[in-house]
Amino acid sequence: MSSVESHQEQLSQSDPSSSPNSCSSFELIDMDAGSLYEPVSPHWFYCKIIDSKETWIPFNSEDSQQLEEAYGSGKDCNGRVVPTDGGRYDVHLGERMRYAVYWDELASEVRRCTWFYKGDKDNKYVPYSESFSQVLEETYMLAITLDEWKKKLESPNREIIILHNPKLMVHYQPVAGSDEWGSTPTEQGRPRTVKRGVENISVDIHCGEPLQIDHLVFVVHGIGPACDLRFRSIVQCVNDFRSVSLNLLQTHFKKAQENQQIGRVEFLPVNWHSPLHSTGVDVDLQRITLPSINRLRHFTNDTILDVFFYNSPTYCQTIVDTVVSEMNRIYTLFLQRNPDFKGGVSIAGHSLGSLILFDILTNQKDSLGDIDSEKDSLNIVMDQGDTLTLEEDLKKLQLSEFYSIFEKEKVDKEALALCTDRDLQEMGIPLGPRRKILNYFRTRKHPTGINRPTLQSASEANIPKESEFCSRTSEARSEDYLDVGIGQVSVKYPRLVYKPEIFFAFGSPIGMFLTVRGLKRIDPNYKFPTCKGFFNIYHPFDPVAYRIEPMVVPEADFEPMLIPHHKGRKRMHLELREGLTRVSTDLKNNLLGSLRMAWKSFTRASYPALQASETAEESEAEPESSSEKPSDSNTEETAVADKEVLPINVGMLNGGQRIDYVLQEKPIESFNEYLFALQSHLCYW
């Protein structure tokens, strides 16, 4: 800043009109209306790192106005926090930093911007620092007031800015290797445009989001840290999802929004991948990973293995705990920041995330009384059916040396019955004694009437009871709570602090996983204990998606519900395909009918009496045959009409309404469904 200050001093010394005694001369100068100085309107920006490059993004107009009001309020900016982006980010005005509220994200720099220059490689404008922008503004004010241009300034980064006139201001980058005397501006390389005020640069500034929030949706991602083909995180994809929702409000519900009859839907991401891979499992995997095809193996370890982690009881417990605790934490924080929120809550899951949410919902309790009664029954059984002390039980198992550990951790028999293999491992108990202790206490619980699936097989760890949910084979029924003796502990599903209204599954493999677990049919009367609605939404070419309705009504064959395009009707190629199918069916039926009539005319006898009798018989037979055997076209049309008109009972999983909903593929995707298969699984954002 020394060069800037010295330049200001030179300006004040060389220009006598800038002295205090000549202030009155400014008022006497006769200037055109276009030469009058008008203060610049500032706008607030924040910096994001996109593709390893800094990109300055403007706040929406409402947020920028709030920041400017807080800045100009006269109060101390230190410790002043301004919520922005619908309350998802907080700007610490004194620090000039922007922090995410609901998820972990690197803090980004915030700047009050008035002057900009065009970037190097792209055409996006970059704001100058606030201090140097103030110097530029003061120089511009002197130039336009005195009508003296050709002003030259040097920035703290040795960049040269020349103000030729109000319409032409240029910026020169310093050239490496220049001598100590510097070089002339013409030798500084290609000049870049300098603009004053955000209204003179090409940048999209949104109006802002409605303050009223009508509904809250938690979005859980699938496998891996990336959620689409651009390798964006769940936060970035949900931001796009939210933007699409806001755009649809403007196009489809504009009048209701203007009348403040509706607010908006808030979408918040839930990340479980990072906590899972921060447990140290990546280090263990790296030790056993082969060095060849390094990138592919890294992708496998970081993405594909998430499916196997979820099928492992140990890591499945970590994933479930993370998802539930994150949703509960975010929900509690959301209510704290939005105390007037009266709307409902829904949850959405993509790919494996939908399966995680499905397992969580099927293991929820409808009320707190269910959990309390379960604990009470456990206490009664332990009191009535077991008279030995913990020390005597351990002595019986020849494991008396571990009693001191339990005594130190204040673990009694009731607490030990609730311990998992991981809990005992954290206490420092070796593998063999752990197996003995777990098997002993759990086998003593089952004969006394506790019907808890504490030791299930790995394929049954994540599914509800057969009496509540599905029908199994007779062999599976007898092994619902079989102690298989291999240490596969059950997953304890935490409880949500709210009751979701709707569960949305995008590109979901729920149907496949339930089938692999041995479940053949979902009871039509089954419904989630705490969730009323369930929508299974998928792209027709998605290789990971499976249907749900055939598991509820296996005897019926019907198509999924087609989701209409947001602009109405069906896509053009779908209507064209249906039209061509209908025309070809009509042509085929007409051609067959004509050939049939021609064949009858050729084979008809030439005797008049016989001909008359056959004609009479045919006239009598034709109405019967037409009534008994309708044409193929009538059959198809009737079947289509039945599918569209007759209601289909698909059980209570979605309150009696349809469950499977299919998106309309794009015209280009219909040319080769294999080519767009991967993209189809990642298109839901």
XYZ file of C-alpha atoms in Angstrom:
685
model
C 0.000 0.000 0.000
C 3.030 2.317 0.255
C 3.063 2.863 -3.515
C -0.661 3.689 -3.487
C -0.244 6.198 -0.641
C 2.757 7.816 -2.275
C 0.834 8.096 -5.521
C -2.040 9.778 -3.697
C 0.403 12.235 -2.174
C 1.824 12.972 -5.617
C -1.683 13.581 -6.912
C -2.476 15.980 -4.069
C 0.820 17.835 -4.475
C 0.743 18.103 -8.254
C -2.915 19.106 -8.431
C -3.619 22.398 -6.602
C -7.317 21.930 -6.964
C -7.192 19.068 -4.489
C -6.140 21.324 -1.607
C -8.682 22.206 1.087
C -8.617 25.902 0.101
C -9.874 25.060 -3.380
C -12.883 22.990 -2.262
C -15.185 25.863 -3.135
C -13.812 25.854 -6.655
C -15.413 22.434 -7.193
C -18.806 23.975 -6.664
C -18.135 26.783 -9.128
C -16.992 24.555 -11.957
C -19.595 24.393 -14.678
C -19.840 20.765 -15.696
C -22.197 18.812 -17.887
C -24.785 16.604 -16.272
C -22.881 13.550 -17.481
C -19.743 14.717 -15.676
C -21.337 14.831 -12.239
C -19.889 12.337 -9.840
C -22.234 9.688 -8.473
C -21.084 7.296 -5.738
C -20.663 3.705 -6.851
C -23.159 1.091 -5.688
C -21.304 -1.745 -3.945
C -22.260 -5.402 -4.186
C -21.028 -8.241 -2.001
C -19.242 -11.284 -3.455
C -17.783 -14.487 -2.030
C -14.920 -16.590 -3.356
C -15.299 -20.269 -4.223
C -12.584 -22.683 -5.332
C -13.930 -24.363 -8.488
C -11.623 -26.713 -10.408
C -8.639 -25.471 -8.386
C -9.338 -21.898 -9.439
C -10.771 -18.963 -7.520
C -14.171 -17.837 -8.733
C -15.977 -14.818 -7.337
C -19.734 -15.321 -7.072
C -22.163 -12.518 -6.224
C -24.609 -12.808 -3.359
C -28.227 -12.478 -4.369
C -29.643 -8.981 -4.240
C -31.413 -9.460 -0.889
C -28.353 -10.887 0.857
C -26.108 -8.169 -0.568
C -28.505 -5.507 0.671
C -28.570 -7.043 4.157
C -24.769 -7.166 4.246
C -24.535 -3.556 3.104
C -27.039 -2.436 5.738
C -25.098 -4.268 8.450
C -21.855 -2.730 7.132
C -23.270 0.777 7.082
C -25.149 0.564 10.377
C -22.321 2.260 12.231
C -21.956 -0.615 14.663
C -18.779 -2.576 15.167
C -18.561 -5.270 12.476
C -16.490 -7.568 14.694
C -18.728 -10.336 15.927
C -21.540 -9.305 13.572
C -23.080 -12.367 11.857
C -25.456 -12.066 8.896
C -27.325 -15.186 7.668
C -27.337 -15.580 3.876
C -28.452 -18.061 1.200
C -31.717 -18.845 2.920
C -29.988 -19.347 6.285
C -27.620 -22.050 5.033
C -24.538 -19.824 5.397
C -23.429 -17.244 7.946
C -21.232 -14.292 7.019
C -18.964 -13.031 9.800
C -18.747 -9.423 8.760
C -15.650 -8.531 10.738
C -13.669 -11.488 9.459
C -15.085 -11.144 5.941
C -15.605 -14.918 5.909
C -18.574 -17.085 4.928
C -19.246 -20.321 6.874
C -21.622 -23.192 6.136
C -24.204 -23.823 8.864
C -25.482 -27.375 8.373
C -22.484 -29.200 6.868
C -18.684 -29.103 6.828
C -17.226 -26.855 4.166
C -14.145 -24.702 3.807
C -14.792 -21.109 4.743
C -14.787 -18.691 1.809
C -13.646 -15.076 1.634
C -16.257 -12.322 1.407
C -15.600 -8.960 -0.217
C -17.498 -5.677 -0.638
C -16.889 -5.047 -4.328
C -17.034 -1.846 -6.376
C -14.246 -2.158 -8.995
C -13.522 -5.157 -11.248
C -11.083 -6.246 -13.939
C -11.434 -8.984 -16.506
C -9.747 -12.267 -15.647
C -6.853 -13.873 -17.478
C -8.245 -17.014 -19.150
C -11.991 -16.572 -18.859
C -14.154 -13.531 -19.354
C -15.305 -13.393 -15.747
C -14.580 -10.213 -13.831
C -12.462 -10.300 -10.686
C -13.046 -7.726 -7.923
C -10.231 -5.624 -6.546
C -9.569 -5.627 -2.833
C -11.692 -3.270 -0.752
C -8.780 -0.990 0.142
C -7.543 -0.630 -3.428
C -11.116 -0.210 -4.710
C -11.409 2.767 -2.369
C -8.231 4.261 -3.858
C -9.605 3.714 -7.363
C -12.896 5.347 -6.409
C -11.167 8.404 -4.954
C -9.007 8.755 -8.056
C -12.048 8.355 -10.285
C -13.907 11.025 -8.284
C -11.031 13.502 -8.761
C -10.769 12.680 -12.458
C -14.447 13.090 -13.227
C -14.807 16.172 -11.043
C -11.816 17.993 -12.534
C -12.203 16.346 -15.928
C -8.545 15.356 -15.798
C -7.897 11.821 -16.994
C -4.926 9.658 -17.933
C -4.643 8.792 -14.256
C -2.174 6.027 -13.524
C -2.194 3.876 -10.384
C -0.129 0.974 -9.197
C -1.758 -1.750 -7.120
C -0.050 -3.541 -4.204
C 0.671 -6.413 -6.641
C 2.554 -4.019 -8.978
C -0.328 -4.044 -11.433
C -0.816 -0.860 -13.466
C -4.295 0.672 -13.838
C -4.825 3.612 -16.190
C -8.049 5.623 -16.238
C -8.224 7.058 -19.777
C -11.849 8.222 -19.559
C -15.104 7.053 -17.914
C -15.633 4.545 -20.719
C -12.058 3.281 -21.069
C -10.076 2.051 -18.085
C -7.428 -0.665 -18.469
C -5.417 -2.969 -16.274
C -1.893 -4.237 -17.064
C -0.356 -7.281 -15.431
C 3.291 -7.017 -14.275
C 5.807 -8.781 -16.514
C 8.423 -10.942 -14.823
C 11.999 -9.939 -15.515
C 11.465 -6.188 -15.824
C 14.304 -4.035 -14.570
C 14.340 -2.134 -11.293
C 13.129 1.009 -13.033
C 10.016 -0.808 -14.110
C 8.638 -0.837 -17.615
C 6.137 1.241 -19.478
C 2.469 0.134 -19.533
C 2.703 -0.735 -23.218
C 5.277 -3.360 -22.314
C 3.099 -4.964 -19.665
C 1.256 -7.283 -22.023
C -2.327 -7.297 -23.226
C -4.501 -4.751 -21.425
C -7.579 -5.904 -19.562
C -10.820 -4.067 -19.163
C -11.585 -2.349 -15.858
C -15.192 -1.757 -14.856
C -16.721 0.360 -12.106
C -19.859 -0.994 -10.420
C -21.481 -4.400 -10.649
C -24.102 -3.095 -13.086
C -21.391 -2.693 -15.759
C -20.175 -6.291 -15.722
C -21.880 -9.384 -17.101
C -22.899 -11.400 -14.059
C -26.135 -13.059 -13.048
C -27.513 -11.772 -9.760
C -30.547 -13.611 -8.444
C -33.351 -11.945 -6.568
C -33.178 -14.218 -3.550
C -35.227 -16.972 -1.968
C -38.632 -16.707 -0.269
C -38.257 -16.312 3.462
C -41.130 -18.681 4.268
C -40.194 -22.381 4.346
C -43.134 -24.739 3.902
C -41.328 -28.077 3.907
C -37.939 -29.549 4.808
C -36.340 -32.416 2.878
C -33.191 -34.308 3.921
C -31.249 -35.803 0.994
C -28.964 -38.823 1.581
C -26.398 -39.707 -1.071
C -25.408 -43.100 -2.453
C -22.013 -44.746 -2.821
C -18.843 -42.712 -3.102
C -18.030 -39.052 -2.507
C -19.192 -37.941 -5.980
C -22.859 -37.857 -6.937
C -22.842 -37.146 -10.674
C -20.688 -37.421 -13.796
C -19.019 -34.098 -12.995
C -17.770 -35.611 -9.720
C -19.622 -33.049 -7.621
C -20.296 -33.562 -3.944
C -23.710 -34.103 -2.376
C -23.724 -30.441 -1.286
C -23.263 -29.172 -4.858
C -25.854 -31.582 -6.284
C -28.431 -30.639 -3.659
C -27.737 -26.970 -4.451
C -28.715 -27.700 -8.058
C -31.765 -29.625 -6.861
C -32.811 -26.620 -4.770
C -32.273 -24.223 -7.682
C -34.503 -26.345 -9.921
C -37.174 -26.309 -7.229
C -37.010 -22.504 -6.963
C -37.229 -22.152 -10.757
C -40.323 -24.359 -10.843
C -41.909 -22.173 -8.186
C -41.407 -19.183 -10.485
C -42.804 -20.922 -13.573
C -45.614 -23.050 -12.124
C -46.691 -21.267 -8.935
C -45.839 -17.652 -9.707
C -49.209 -16.163 -8.754
C -49.439 -18.122 -5.504
C -45.907 -17.068 -4.626
C -46.591 -13.412 -5.399
C -49.658 -13.564 -3.145
C -47.476 -15.165 -0.442
C -49.753 -18.193 -0.332
C -46.780 -20.547 -0.567
C -43.144 -20.412 0.485
C -40.407 -22.764 -0.627
C -39.005 -26.221 0.022
C -35.639 -26.420 1.787
C -33.335 -29.277 0.759
C -30.424 -30.133 3.073
C -27.743 -32.758 2.316
C -26.772 -35.575 4.672
C -23.229 -36.883 4.228
C -22.239 -40.304 5.617
C -19.325 -41.152 3.303
C -16.761 -38.905 4.973
C -17.415 -40.139 8.558
C -17.305 -43.749 7.342
C -13.941 -43.370 5.612
C -12.485 -41.373 8.493
C -12.626 -44.435 10.765
C -9.225 -45.628 9.519
C -10.580 -48.251 7.138
C -8.964 -46.497 4.168
C -5.528 -47.000 5.707
C -6.253 -50.694 6.236
C -7.452 -51.042 2.645
C -4.431 -49.216 1.273
C -2.085 -51.732 2.900
C -3.698 -54.639 1.020
C -4.402 -52.866 -2.288
C -2.278 -53.919 -5.248
C -0.100 -51.206 -6.844
C -1.298 -51.816 -10.416
C -4.131 -49.823 -12.051
C -3.892 -47.417 -9.154
C -6.715 -45.061 -10.149
C -9.209 -47.836 -10.748
C -8.385 -49.487 -7.425
C -8.692 -46.160 -5.622
C -12.105 -45.644 -7.229
C -13.150 -49.128 -6.132
C -11.993 -48.581 -2.532
C -13.598 -45.159 -2.316
C -16.881 -45.901 -4.091
C -17.823 -49.500 -4.896
C -16.815 -50.851 -1.495
C -19.477 -48.720 0.191
C -21.982 -51.409 -0.811
C -19.951 -54.063 0.991
C -19.445 -51.778 3.983
C -23.195 -51.522 4.342
C -23.544 -55.301 4.254
C -20.986 -55.580 7.060
C -22.686 -55.372 10.485
C -19.826 -53.338 11.951
C -19.718 -50.647 9.279
C -23.468 -50.829 8.698
C -23.891 -49.709 12.309
C -21.498 -46.810 11.641
C -23.405 -45.760 8.524
C -26.822 -45.972 10.176
C -25.660 -44.105 13.271
C -24.116 -41.373 11.114
C -27.213 -40.888 8.939
C -29.656 -40.754 11.862
C -27.460 -38.571 14.060
C -26.806 -36.154 11.180
C -30.506 -35.839 10.340
C -31.399 -35.331 13.988
C -28.616 -32.771 14.453
C -29.533 -30.812 11.325
C -33.242 -30.915 12.188
C -32.601 -29.590 15.706
C -30.315 -26.850 14.379
C -32.851 -25.966 11.689
C -35.596 -25.493 14.287
C -33.286 -23.307 16.361
C -32.614 -21.048 13.394
C -36.228 -21.156 12.155
C -38.410 -21.089 15.291
C -41.528 -20.209 13.254
C -41.277 -23.315 11.050
C -44.582 -25.213 11.069
C -44.114 -27.388 7.977
C -43.503 -31.081 7.561
C -40.314 -33.065 7.017
C -39.568 -35.603 4.291
C -36.503 -37.645 3.417
C -35.000 -38.586 0.063
C -32.279 -41.068 -0.779
C -30.335 -41.761 -3.946
C -29.107 -45.275 -4.787
C -27.657 -46.895 -1.644
C -28.862 -43.922 0.393
C -32.457 -44.950 -0.305
C -31.767 -48.449 1.031
C -30.235 -46.963 4.203
C -33.326 -44.820 4.749
C -35.631 -47.770 4.007
C -33.947 -49.898 6.673
C -34.061 -47.012 9.143
C -37.771 -46.401 8.538
C -38.723 -50.062 8.867
C -37.034 -50.187 12.267
C -38.559 -47.046 13.762
C -40.941 -47.075 16.731
C -44.299 -45.370 16.441
C -44.084 -43.820 19.906
C -41.739 -43.473 22.848
C -43.902 -45.905 24.792
C -42.766 -48.782 22.592
C -39.144 -48.226 23.554
C -40.003 -47.863 27.222
C -42.079 -51.051 27.242
C -39.248 -52.909 25.544
C -36.806 -51.753 28.224
C -39.270 -52.688 30.975
C -39.743 -56.172 29.561
C -35.983 -56.587 29.426
C -35.685 -55.626 33.071
C -38.449 -58.045 34.100
C -36.911 -60.939 32.239
C -33.473 -60.289 33.635
C -34.850 -60.022 37.177
C -37.046 -63.107 37.057
C -35.016 -65.460 34.951
C -31.528 -64.991 36.257
C -30.401 -65.112 39.880
C -26.636 -65.421 39.385
C -24.431 -62.357 39.694
C -22.140 -61.177 36.925
C -19.073 -62.370 38.821
C -20.583 -65.855 39.188
C -21.461 -65.975 35.496
C -17.917 -65.035 34.506
C -16.544 -67.619 36.922
C -18.795 -70.205 35.310
C -17.310 -69.273 31.925
C -13.784 -69.360 33.396
C -13.394 -65.671 32.584
C -13.106 -64.255 36.118
C -10.054 -62.183 35.215
C -12.268 -59.834 33.148
C -14.603 -58.983 36.026
C -12.398 -56.067 37.066
C -12.772 -54.546 33.597
C -16.571 -54.664 33.802
C -16.487 -53.328 37.341
C -14.278 -50.424 36.243
C -16.633 -49.598 33.350
C -19.665 -49.987 35.689
C -21.159 -52.696 33.471
C -23.698 -54.928 35.168
C -25.560 -57.917 33.700
C -28.266 -55.773 32.144
C -25.735 -53.479 30.493
C -23.652 -56.444 29.346
C -26.696 -57.951 27.656
C -26.932 -54.783 25.556
C -23.237 -54.676 24.647
C -22.089 -55.446 21.121
C -18.908 -57.106 19.972
C -17.449 -53.708 19.257
C -18.198 -52.485 22.777
C -16.366 -55.429 24.301
C -13.481 -54.931 21.910
C -13.122 -51.311 23.010
C -12.929 -52.517 26.632
C -9.867 -54.545 25.686
C -11.411 -58.036 25.833
C -9.827 -60.516 23.366
C -11.761 -62.195 20.567
C -12.258 -65.617 22.202
C -13.677 -64.360 25.511
C -15.847 -61.885 23.598
C -17.490 -64.703 21.671
C -18.089 -66.714 24.839
C -19.606 -63.774 26.708
C -21.885 -62.692 23.851
C -23.088 -66.220 23.145
C -23.693 -66.985 26.836
C -25.770 -63.923 27.666
C -27.765 -63.935 24.463
C -28.652 -67.611 24.595
C -29.843 -67.062 28.178
C -32.103 -64.236 26.991
C -33.943 -66.123 24.233
C -35.510 -68.971 26.309
C -36.998 -66.435 28.727
C -39.125 -64.778 26.063
C -37.167 -61.836 24.711
C -37.991 -61.712 21.048
C -35.154 -59.487 19.919
C -33.103 -60.212 16.804
C -29.771 -59.756 18.534
C -27.841 -62.284 16.491
C -29.109 -62.507 12.952
C -27.491 -63.790 9.863
C -25.789 -61.182 7.741
C -28.531 -61.315 5.131
C -31.226 -60.542 7.743
C -29.516 -57.811 9.721
C -31.299 -54.926 8.059
C -34.913 -56.139 7.634
C -37.940 -55.996 9.905
C -39.789 -58.890 11.426
C -41.673 -61.224 9.131
C -44.940 -60.760 10.992
C -44.750 -57.015 10.365
C -43.357 -56.862 6.881
C -43.002 -59.798 4.546
C -43.677 -63.470 4.042
C -40.758 -65.878 3.887
C -40.242 -69.517 3.179
C -40.817 -71.999 5.996
C -37.099 -72.585 6.399
C -36.459 -68.874 6.829
C -39.255 -68.584 9.385
C -37.602 -71.052 11.712
C -34.294 -69.170 11.544
C -35.475 -65.608 12.194
C -33.478 -65.305 15.411
C -31.006 -68.132 14.973
C -27.674 -67.665 16.702
C -25.384 -68.593 13.852
C -22.341 -68.451 16.108
C -20.109 -66.445 13.767
C -20.249 -63.144 15.636
C -22.656 -61.319 13.279
C -24.210 -58.861 15.685
C -27.498 -57.155 14.859
C -27.746 -53.533 13.857
C -29.380 -51.262 16.408
C -31.262 -48.614 14.520
C -31.326 -45.212 16.232
C -34.547 -43.294 16.459
C -35.408 -40.191 14.456
C -36.616 -37.216 16.491
C -39.318 -36.478 13.918
C -41.811 -38.416 11.795
C -41.145 -38.075 8.061
C -44.186 -37.446 5.903
C -42.837 -38.797 2.598
C -39.911 -41.042 1.661
C -38.547 -40.491 -1.861
C -36.230 -43.124 -3.369
C -34.252 -42.112 -6.487
C -32.676 -44.857 -8.593
C -33.173 -47.264 -5.716
C -32.006 -50.919 -5.427
C -34.382 -51.581 -2.497
C -36.340 -54.264 -4.357
C -33.185 -56.141 -5.329
C -31.724 -56.059 -1.818
C -34.969 -57.297 -0.273
C -35.066 -60.167 -2.763
C -31.418 -61.061 -2.086
C -32.179 -61.066 1.642
C -34.762 -63.778 1.024
C -37.932 -61.694 1.074
C -40.369 -62.765 -1.623
C -43.401 -60.642 -0.913
C -44.282 -57.470 0.981
C -47.457 -57.714 3.009
C -50.039 -55.383 1.374
C -51.112 -54.237 4.859
C -47.571 -53.254 5.858
C -46.660 -49.587 6.198
C -43.775 -47.726 7.775
C -44.289 -47.161 11.506
C -43.624 -43.414 11.312
C -43.806 -42.497 7.594
C -47.043 -42.278 5.621
C -45.792 -42.052 2.016
C -43.254 -43.817 -0.198
C -42.403 -42.960 -3.814
C -39.951 -45.086 -5.815
C -38.767 -42.827 -8.668
C -36.408 -44.082 -11.355
C -35.157 -43.525 -14.887
C -36.197 -46.280 -17.327
C -32.546 -46.983 -18.282
C -31.140 -46.877 -14.726
C -29.226 -50.171 -14.215
C -29.370 -49.889 -10.415
C -33.090 -49.147 -10.038
C -35.691 -51.834 -9.259
C -39.450 -51.780 -8.815
C -41.338 -52.260 -5.545
C -44.967 -52.819 -6.590
C -44.456 -56.357 -8.008
C -43.306 -57.431 -4.529
C -46.586 -56.173 -3.057
C -48.877 -57.501 -5.801
C -46.913 -60.290 -7.538
C -49.956 -61.712 -9.304
C -50.712 -58.480 -11.194
C -48.828 -57.173 -14.216
C -49.031 -53.418 -14.690
C -46.790 -50.588 -15.796
C -45.356 -47.973 -13.432
C -46.833 -44.486 -13.326
C -45.314 -42.186 -15.953
C -44.200 -38.855 -14.481
C -45.410 -36.030 -16.748
C -42.937 -33.538 -18.129
C -42.793 -30.269 -16.209
C -43.995 -28.473 -19.352
C -46.961 -30.806 -19.643
C -47.882 -33.899 -21.732
C -45.285 -36.435 -22.787
C -42.046 -35.908 -24.606
C -42.478 -35.756 -28.373
C -40.672 -39.008 -29.142
C -42.837 -40.920 -26.652
C -46.026 -39.594 -28.203
C -44.655 -40.355 -31.676
C -43.760 -43.874 -30.624
C -47.206 -44.495 -29.168
C -48.837 -43.022 -32.278
C -46.799 -45.233 -34.596
C -47.599 -48.281 -32.479
C -51.296 -47.482 -32.624
C -51.210 -46.897 -36.402
C -49.265 -50.110 -37.059
C -51.740 -52.065 -34.915
C -54.687 -50.616 -36.839
C -53.038 -51.361 -40.186
C -52.277 -54.919 -39.145
C -55.827 -55.538 -37.964
C -57.351 -53.976 -41.110
C -55.052 -55.985 -43.353
C -55.843 -59.241 -41.551
C -59.555 -58.468 -41.725
C -59.374 -57.807 -45.464
C -57.419 -61.010 -46.102
C -59.921 -62.969 -44.034
C -62.849 -61.625 -46.024
C -61.052 -62.267 -49.323
C -60.290 -65.847 -48.326
C -63.917 -66.447 -47.425
C -65.082 -65.038 -50.758
C -62.702 -67.335 -52.652
C -63.662 -70.469 -50.747
C -67.440 -69.791 -50.820
C -69.525 -72.390 -52.818
C -71.181 -71.354 -56.108
C -74.560 -73.075 -55.484
C -77.215 -70.486 -54.687
C -78.989 -72.506 -51.991
C -75.773 -73.475 -50.256
C -74.477 -69.955 -50.660
C -77.588 -68.510 -49.076
C -77.441 -70.921 -46.155
C -73.774 -70.227 -45.539
C -74.431 -66.519 -45.709
C -77.167 -66.851 -43.107
C -74.941 -68.983 -40.862
C -72.087 -66.526 -41.199
C -74.354 -63.599 -40.394
C -75.440 -65.422 -37.240
C -71.964 -66.552 -36.325
C -70.217 -63.264 -36.899
C -71.968 -61.386 -34.064
C -71.226 -64.288 -31.733
C -67.598 -64.492 -32.736
C -67.230 -60.754 -32.578
C -68.699 -60.725 -29.103
C -66.707 -63.716 -27.910
C -63.449 -63.032 -29.734
C -62.788 -59.340 -30.130
C -60.084 -58.198 -32.490
C -56.538 -57.742 -31.364
C -56.852 -53.991 -31.539
C -59.958 -54.007 -29.362
C -58.205 -56.277 -26.898
C -55.189 -54.019 -26.683
C -57.300 -50.886 -26.432
C -59.429 -52.464 -23.712
C -56.339 -53.559 -21.813
C -54.871 -50.067 -22.038
C -58.148 -48.545 -20.939
C -58.355 -50.971 -18.019
C -54.859 -50.054 -16.936
C -55.696 -46.374 -17.070
C -59.166 -46.506 -15.566
C -59.295 -49.379 -13.113
C -57.650 -48.583 -9.758
C -54.729 -50.782 -8.749
C -54.370 -51.835 -5.126
C -50.676 -51.745 -4.261
C -50.958 -52.033 -0.499
C -50.564 -49.509 2.286
C -46.850 -48.762 1.874
C -47.832 -45.468 0.212
C -51.245 -45.128 1.811
C -52.946 -47.164 -0.916
C -51.520 -45.036 -3.748
C -49.071 -46.036 -6.469
C -45.418 -46.479 -5.484
C -43.381 -46.862 -8.686
C -42.954 -43.764 -10.838
C -40.819 -43.685 -13.992
C -39.248 -40.623 -15.581
C -39.417 -39.884 -19.308
C -36.133 -40.438 -21.092
C -34.730 -37.766 -23.382
C -35.059 -38.281 -27.154
C -31.310 -38.762 -27.576
C -31.265 -41.372 -24.803
C -33.809 -43.526 -26.635
C -31.357 -44.189 -29.476
C -29.032 -46.309 -27.330
C -30.085 -47.152 -23.791
C -26.772 -48.887 -23.011
C -24.801 -45.770 -23.874
C -26.753 -43.663 -21.369
C -27.095 -46.284 -18.632
C -24.517 -44.781 -16.251
C -25.745 -41.260 -16.878
C -29.307 -42.428 -16.179
C -28.350 -43.436 -12.648
C -26.894 -39.993 -11.952
C -29.536 -37.839 -13.643
C -31.884 -37.270 -10.696
C -30.272 -34.051 -9.500
